[in-house]
Amino acid sequence: RSQIDVRSSDGDAGLFVSRDGGETWEAFQGSEGLRARIIHFGPLPSSRFYLGTLGQGLWRIGGDGKTFERAEAIYSDAEVYAIASSSAGNVLYVAIFQGGRGTLMRLEGEEARERYTVPLANYGIFGVVVGARRISIASGDGGFLESRDDGKTWEVISRTPEGIVLIIPQKQ
C-alpha cells in the first residue's frame, strides 16, 4: 500500500513516498528541497497529481509515480495557494501569488491563461471551487466571487468588511 507525505521542515523538505504502508519513506526523486503547500489529486481515472509550493511554482507528478516535473506554464517562483480541477479533469485552476498580487490561472495542457487578479496589491486568492458551469473564489481583499463563463466575467457574491489573511510561517 503506497502512501504520500509532504514535508517542509528544515532539512527535510520535499515529497516523500512509502510503498510499504508507512514503514519506510523515501524522497520522491526531484522533490528534494521543495517547500510544499498543497497537494491536489486530479479526478479519476487520472492518477496524476499536483504539488503547489511556497515560491517554487506548481509541480506535476505522473500517474506512473516516477515522473516529476515543473508545470512550466505557471511562474516558477509563484506561491500556490489553491488548486481545483474541472469535472473532466482536463483543466486546472491554480490560485497563485506572484508579483504582489493574487491571480487565478487556468491551466490546460501547457497553456496558462489569467482568469482573475485581485485588484488590491498584497492580497491573494485562498479558495477555488469549480463546479458545473461555475467557478467560485475567495480572495484576500474579502471578496467571494463567482464566474459562470470560465472566468471571463466575475460577480461579487458577498464581501467581508475586512480582508482575509493567510499567515505562512517563514523559514528561519
PDB file of N, CA and C in Angstrom, residues 83-87 91-93 104 128-136 150:
ATOM      1  N   ILE A  83      -5.738  24.878  -5.572  1.00  0.00           N
ATOM      2  CA  ILE A  83      -5.816  24.182  -6.855  1.00  0.00           C
ATOM      3  C   ILE A  83      -7.168  23.487  -6.930  1.00  0.00           C
ATOM      4  N   ALA A  84      -7.820  23.594  -8.080  1.00  0.00           N
ATOM      5  CA  ALA A  84      -9.074  22.866  -8.319  1.00  0.00           C
ATOM      6  C   ALA A  84      -9.079  22.429  -9.775  1.00  0.00           C
ATOM      7  N   SER A  85      -9.776  21.333 -10.064  1.00  0.00           N
ATOM      8  CA  SER A  85      -9.824  20.872 -11.450  1.00  0.00           C
ATOM      9  C   SER A  85     -11.258  20.785 -11.933  1.00  0.00           C
ATOM     10  N   SER A  86     -11.415  20.864 -13.255  1.00  0.00           N
ATOM     11  CA  SER A  86     -12.736  20.708 -13.861  1.00  0.00           C
ATOM     12  C   SER A  86     -13.190  19.268 -13.651  1.00  0.00           C
ATOM     13  N   SER A  87     -14.482  19.046 -13.795  1.00  0.00           N
ATOM     14  CA  SER A  87     -15.001  17.691 -13.566  1.00  0.00           C
ATOM     15  C   SER A  87     -14.424  16.698 -14.566  1.00  0.00           C
ATOM     16  N   VAL A  91      -8.809  20.550 -17.197  1.00  0.00           N
ATOM     17  CA  VAL A  91      -8.485  21.939 -16.900  1.00  0.00           C
ATOM     18  C   VAL A  91      -8.207  22.069 -15.411  1.00  0.00           C
ATOM     19  N   LEU A  92      -7.145  22.785 -15.093  1.00  0.00           N
ATOM     20  CA  LEU A  92      -6.757  23.025 -13.704  1.00  0.00           C
ATOM     21  C   LEU A  92      -6.852  24.526 -13.444  1.00  0.00           C
ATOM     22  N   TYR A  93      -7.402  24.905 -12.297  1.00  0.00           N
ATOM     23  CA  TYR A  93      -7.452  26.298 -11.875  1.00  0.00           C
ATOM     24  C   TYR A  93      -6.512  26.433 -10.687  1.00  0.00           C
ATOM     25  N   LEU A 104      -5.764  34.071 -10.349  1.00  0.00           N
ATOM     26  CA  LEU A 104      -6.295  32.752 -10.687  1.00  0.00           C
ATOM     27  C   LEU A 104      -5.891  32.448 -12.113  1.00  0.00           C
ATOM     28  N   VAL A 128     -10.607  28.073  -4.171  1.00  0.00           N
ATOM     29  CA  VAL A 128     -11.149  27.913  -5.522  1.00  0.00           C
ATOM     30  C   VAL A 128     -12.034  26.681  -5.527  1.00  0.00           C
ATOM     31  N   VAL A 129     -13.260  26.840  -6.026  1.00  0.00           N
ATOM     32  CA  VAL A 129     -14.171  25.708  -6.187  1.00  0.00           C
ATOM     33  C   VAL A 129     -14.674  25.738  -7.621  1.00  0.00           C
ATOM     34  N   VAL A 130     -14.576  24.601  -8.296  1.00  0.00           N
ATOM     35  CA  VAL A 130     -15.034  24.503  -9.675  1.00  0.00           C
ATOM     36  C   VAL A 130     -16.188  23.528  -9.717  1.00  0.00           C
ATOM     37  N   GLY A 131     -17.308  23.981 -10.233  1.00  0.00           N
ATOM     38  CA  GLY A 131     -18.491  23.130 -10.384  1.00  0.00           C
ATOM     39  C   GLY A 131     -18.931  23.134 -11.836  1.00  0.00           C
ATOM     40  N   ALA A 132     -20.063  22.519 -12.077  1.00  0.00           N
ATOM     41  CA  ALA A 132     -20.608  22.512 -13.429  1.00  0.00           C
ATOM     42  C   ALA A 132     -20.992  23.943 -13.801  1.00  0.00           C
ATOM     43  N   ARG A 133     -20.281  24.493 -14.752  1.00  0.00           N
ATOM     44  CA  ARG A 133     -20.558  25.824 -15.300  1.00  0.00           C
ATOM     45  C   ARG A 133     -20.319  26.983 -14.343  1.00  0.00           C
ATOM     46  N   ARG A 134     -19.525  26.791 -13.293  1.00  0.00           N
ATOM     47  CA  ARG A 134     -19.214  27.934 -12.432  1.00  0.00           C
ATOM     48  C   ARG A 134     -17.884  27.733 -11.724  1.00  0.00           C
ATOM     49  N   ILE A 135     -17.240  28.867 -11.458  1.00  0.00           N
ATOM     50  CA  ILE A 135     -16.005  28.904 -10.674  1.00  0.00           C
ATOM     51  C   ILE A 135     -16.260  29.883  -9.545  1.00  0.00           C
ATOM     52  N   SER A 136     -15.936  29.496  -8.329  1.00  0.00           N
ATOM     53  CA  SER A 136     -16.073  30.382  -7.173  1.00  0.00           C
ATOM     54  C   SER A 136     -14.704  30.552  -6.534  1.00  0.00           C
ATOM     55  N   ASP A 150     -16.385  30.724 -17.357  1.00  0.00           N
ATOM     56  CA  ASP A 150     -14.995  30.276 -17.319  1.00  0.00           C
ATOM     57  C   ASP A 150     -14.023  31.400 -16.969  1.00  0.00           C
TER      58      ASP A 150
END
